[in-house]
C-alpha angles and dihedrals in degrees: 000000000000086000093057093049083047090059086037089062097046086054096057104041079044083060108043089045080056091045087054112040120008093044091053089045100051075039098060089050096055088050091049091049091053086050093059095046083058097055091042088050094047082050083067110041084049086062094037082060101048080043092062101050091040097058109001094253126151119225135181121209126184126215126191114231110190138006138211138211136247118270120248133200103217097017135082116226120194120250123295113274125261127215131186123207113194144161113227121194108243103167146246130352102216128174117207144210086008126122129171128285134237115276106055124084114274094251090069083059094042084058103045086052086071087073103232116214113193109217103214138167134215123219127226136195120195128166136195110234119188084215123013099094116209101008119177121261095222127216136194119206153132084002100314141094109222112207101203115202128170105261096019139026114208118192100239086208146026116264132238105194093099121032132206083245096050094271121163124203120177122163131187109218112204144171126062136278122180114160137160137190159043110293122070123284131201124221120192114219096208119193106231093167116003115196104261096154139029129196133211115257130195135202103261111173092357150325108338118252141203115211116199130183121224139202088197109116100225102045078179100068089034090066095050090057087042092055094047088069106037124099127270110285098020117102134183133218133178124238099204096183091078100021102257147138110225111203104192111200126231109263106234126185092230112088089214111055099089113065113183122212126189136185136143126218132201129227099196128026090276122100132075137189121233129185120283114165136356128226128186117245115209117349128013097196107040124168113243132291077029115122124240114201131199137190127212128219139197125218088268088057096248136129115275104208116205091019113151111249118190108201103199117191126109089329125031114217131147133238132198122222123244129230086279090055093252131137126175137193131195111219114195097185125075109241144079127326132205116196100188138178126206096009139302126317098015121131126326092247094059093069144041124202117223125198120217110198123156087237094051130109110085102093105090132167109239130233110199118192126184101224092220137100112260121263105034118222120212135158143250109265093358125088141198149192131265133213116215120185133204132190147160113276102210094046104018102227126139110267112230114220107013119158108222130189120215118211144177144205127180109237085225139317105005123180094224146351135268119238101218115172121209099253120228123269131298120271129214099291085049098248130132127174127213099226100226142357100212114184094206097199097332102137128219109287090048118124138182142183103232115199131202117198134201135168102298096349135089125188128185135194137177130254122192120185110221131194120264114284092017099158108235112226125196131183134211111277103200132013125206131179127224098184131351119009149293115204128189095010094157075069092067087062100072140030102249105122099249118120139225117223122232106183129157122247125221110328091347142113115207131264106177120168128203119194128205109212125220092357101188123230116276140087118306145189117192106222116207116204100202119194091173143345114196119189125196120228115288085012101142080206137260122321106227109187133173125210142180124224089270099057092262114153103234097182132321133201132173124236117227128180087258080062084066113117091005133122100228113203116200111192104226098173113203140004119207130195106009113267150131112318113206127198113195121206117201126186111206096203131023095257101046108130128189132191115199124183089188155009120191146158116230119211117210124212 
């Protein structure tokens, strides 16, 4: 009896240490592992975000707010854990001592003198464990997720608001957002004004600046993390007064280095975009029963679809906007034309005046394109020759006889510069070429933004410098199918492992086509990465052949099931001028089926 008592106690004192210390402790972790679900989630609602002003998409992310513990049996556990998930106003996004560049129509830069501010919110998340001690209040905002502890604050994520290239991204989040809680909640990341376009901005009064407001305690801390990922030459302070991070830009000599990009997100169903200024698109002086087009913007630069556009010459009529922001209008008298937003006699920037003269017509703004793939690889000590293309942006047709200038700028420290000569003028197809990049001294790991300038028109491209005998390797472009389907192609441009799918459809074996556009001069080899080939019974297997833009075979195999996870290699030998490359896929039977990681030209040096 004494003995039991004995072992009863033990039991006891056994349960109360558990309940002490090893219950707070397998409580703490799963504290700690909810802690890190809300920061993933936040990761993607973050991209979900940038999604949505890249491309206009809506996504939806949910984030676990709370958590709760296992059950047991002989234990007691605190209550769940609650977690709040709220946007808190924070100010204006402003960016200073900038004006326009040249290139745009003036009333982008009419507009821009009004000196926009972009009221925008972050949103935090914060919980109240029973045992993780010191665990981060986490905010979203300006592209990164801020994780706050008491004696240190870390960025959870890279940021997108500068670029390497002189990219600006800044985006307005809006709508509200206030739960509580323990269960999962969603939050929609809703495109208002995706950033469709971007405009050239240049240094006035000083280095530009962004000013972005915070909800993180310490703006201070915040900088310093801000200014570890930022590029060579930019810096960031704090302004602790109003609660902001100032990221002041590097003030290069070249007008075009800095492109600025707006657009504002929701974060609820609430925002909308509404006109702001109006630009012409194409010709400002046409001949009549010839269309003028405009395009309306809103105060983030971006395309307002089904904005009201009055068109007053000789006749007075309206026109709606598309999807693209663009309204047009056909005048058959000869005359003045007024294209307006918002009414009559408003500011100069909400209208554009046409003139419609029977000799008009030959003032055109311009669309230069460099015809090559993005970046461009040369190496170290050789040169080449670049195609530039110019052609009329309301038609689309190649402008004869355009003078273009051909620039440069390093993307940091380079060993040495580029020697680039302006090409000659355009012929009749519009297209030029610069007769050689040379590199001069400039060593492998150079690179350099490489513009090409036209009347109103700028284009830029990348060119990295690569060590001697890097192989060049270039994917397909474009897929069509001809019969049967292709699915996943954006899959063959890479080497992820992951396959696109080449299957026949009805009583059809497939004939799909890739095409690699712009494919250098030079020797080449195509290189097949084959996950699976599947024949069906009697196939005599799967037709690969390779042509130039004229038609020209170029070389030809035939895929059997021993090709399956295989690299097939096809000699082509060379490729000369520089043209489309096309790769044809031909099922033998209906239920061939083939399975490619990859398709690539391989350049040989």
């Amino acid at each position: 009896m004494v003995g039991t008592v004995i072992l009863f106690g033990f039991l006891i004192l056994a349960l109360g240490i558990y309940q002490v210390q090893v219950v707070p402790t397998e409580n703490a972790d799963v504290e700690y592992e909810h802690s890190q679900q809300v920061e993933d989630g936040l990761g993607d609602l973050r991209n979900a975000v940038l999604d949505a002003a890249a491309t206009g998409s809506t996504r939806s992310t949910q984030i676990p707010l709370g958590t709760r513990y296992p059950s047991r049996t002989f234990f007691v556990n605190p209550p769940p854990v609650s977690g709040s998930l709220t946007t808190q106003e924070t100010g204006e996004i402003r960016v200073r001592n900038a004006t326009i560049g040249g290139g745009p129509h003036e009333n982008v830069g009419l507009y821009w003198g009004t000196n926009p501010a972009y009221e925008t919110r972050s949103l935090r998340y914060d919980a109240r464990y029973n045992e993780f001690r010191n665990a981060p209040r986490l905010t979203y905002e300006h592209s990164v997720v801020a994780a706050e502890f008491d004696d240190a604050l870390l960025l959870r994520s890279g940021q997108t608001v500068l670029s390497e290239d002189g990219e600006i991204s800044l985006t307005a989040l809006t709508g509200t957002v206030s739960e509580n809680g323990i269960t999962r909640r969603s939050v929609d990341a809703r495109a208002v004004s995706a950033s469709d376009t971007t405009v050239p901005i240049v240094p006035d009064n000083g280095p530009i600046t962004l000013e972005l407001p915070t909800a993180v305690a310490d703006p201070a801390a915040l900088a310093t993390r801000w200014e570890e990922r930022l590029p060579a030459g930019a810096t960031a302070a704090a302004a602790e007064a109003n609660g902001t991070v100032r990221i002041t830009l590097a003030n290069g000599s070249d007008p075009l280095r800095y492109r600025l990009g707006l657009s504002e997100v929701s974060l609820d169903t609430s925002g909308t975009t509404e006109p702001a200024y109006v630009v012409p698109v194409g010709d400002g002086n046409v001949a009549p029963g010839e269309q003028v087009r405009v395009e309306v913007r809103d105060r983030y630069n971006n395309p307002v679809p089904d904005a009201t556009v009055l068109f007053d010459g000789t006749t007075r009529t309206n026109r709606t906007t598309g999807d693209d922001g663009r309204a047009a209008f056909t005048p058959n008298e000869t005359g003045s034309l007024l294209a307006a937003i918002n009414g009559t006699g408003g500011p100069d920037y909400e209208s554009v005046s046409f003139e419609i003269d029977d000799g008009a017509g030959t003032n055109r703004a311009f669309d230069v394109e460099w015809d090559e793939a993005d970046p461009i690889v040369i190496e170290e000590g050789s040169s080449r020759p670049l195609d530039v293309r110019v052609s009329d942006a309301a038609s689309g047709t190649g402008i004869d006889g355009a003078a273009v200038d051909a620039s440069f700028a390093p993307r940091g420290s380079v060993s040495d510069l580029p020697s680039v000569p302006d090409p000659p003028e355009t012929g009749p197809d519009g297209m030029t070429t610069v007769d050689t990049f040379d590199p001069n001294g400039a060593a492998a790991g150079d690179s350099f933004d490489l513009y090409a300038t036209a009347g109103d028109d700028v284009d830029r491209i990348v060119v990295n410098i690569v060590e001697p005998g890097t192989l060049t390797r270039l994917y397909p472009d474009t897929a069509a199918q001809n019969a049967g389907t292709i699915s996943d192609f954006p899959n063959m441009q890479n080497e992820d492992g992951t396959v696109a799918v080449l299957d026949g459809s009805g009583p059809n074996a497939f004939d799909v086509e890739t095409t690699t556009q712009s494919v250098p001069s030079g020797d080449y080899t195509l290189e097949l990465g084959i996950e699976t080939v599947s024949l069906q019974g009697g196939s005599a297997g799967i037709d690969v052949t390779v042509e130039g833009e004229d038609g020209t075979a170029l070389g030809s195999t035939t895929l059997t099931n021993a090709d399956s996870n295989s690299d097939v290699t096809l000699d082509l030998g060379t490729i000369d001028p520089e043209q489309d490359i096309t790769v044809r896929y031909e099922g033998n039977r209906q239920n061939d089926d083939l399975d490619i990681d990859y398709q690539r030209l391989v350049q040989q040096r």
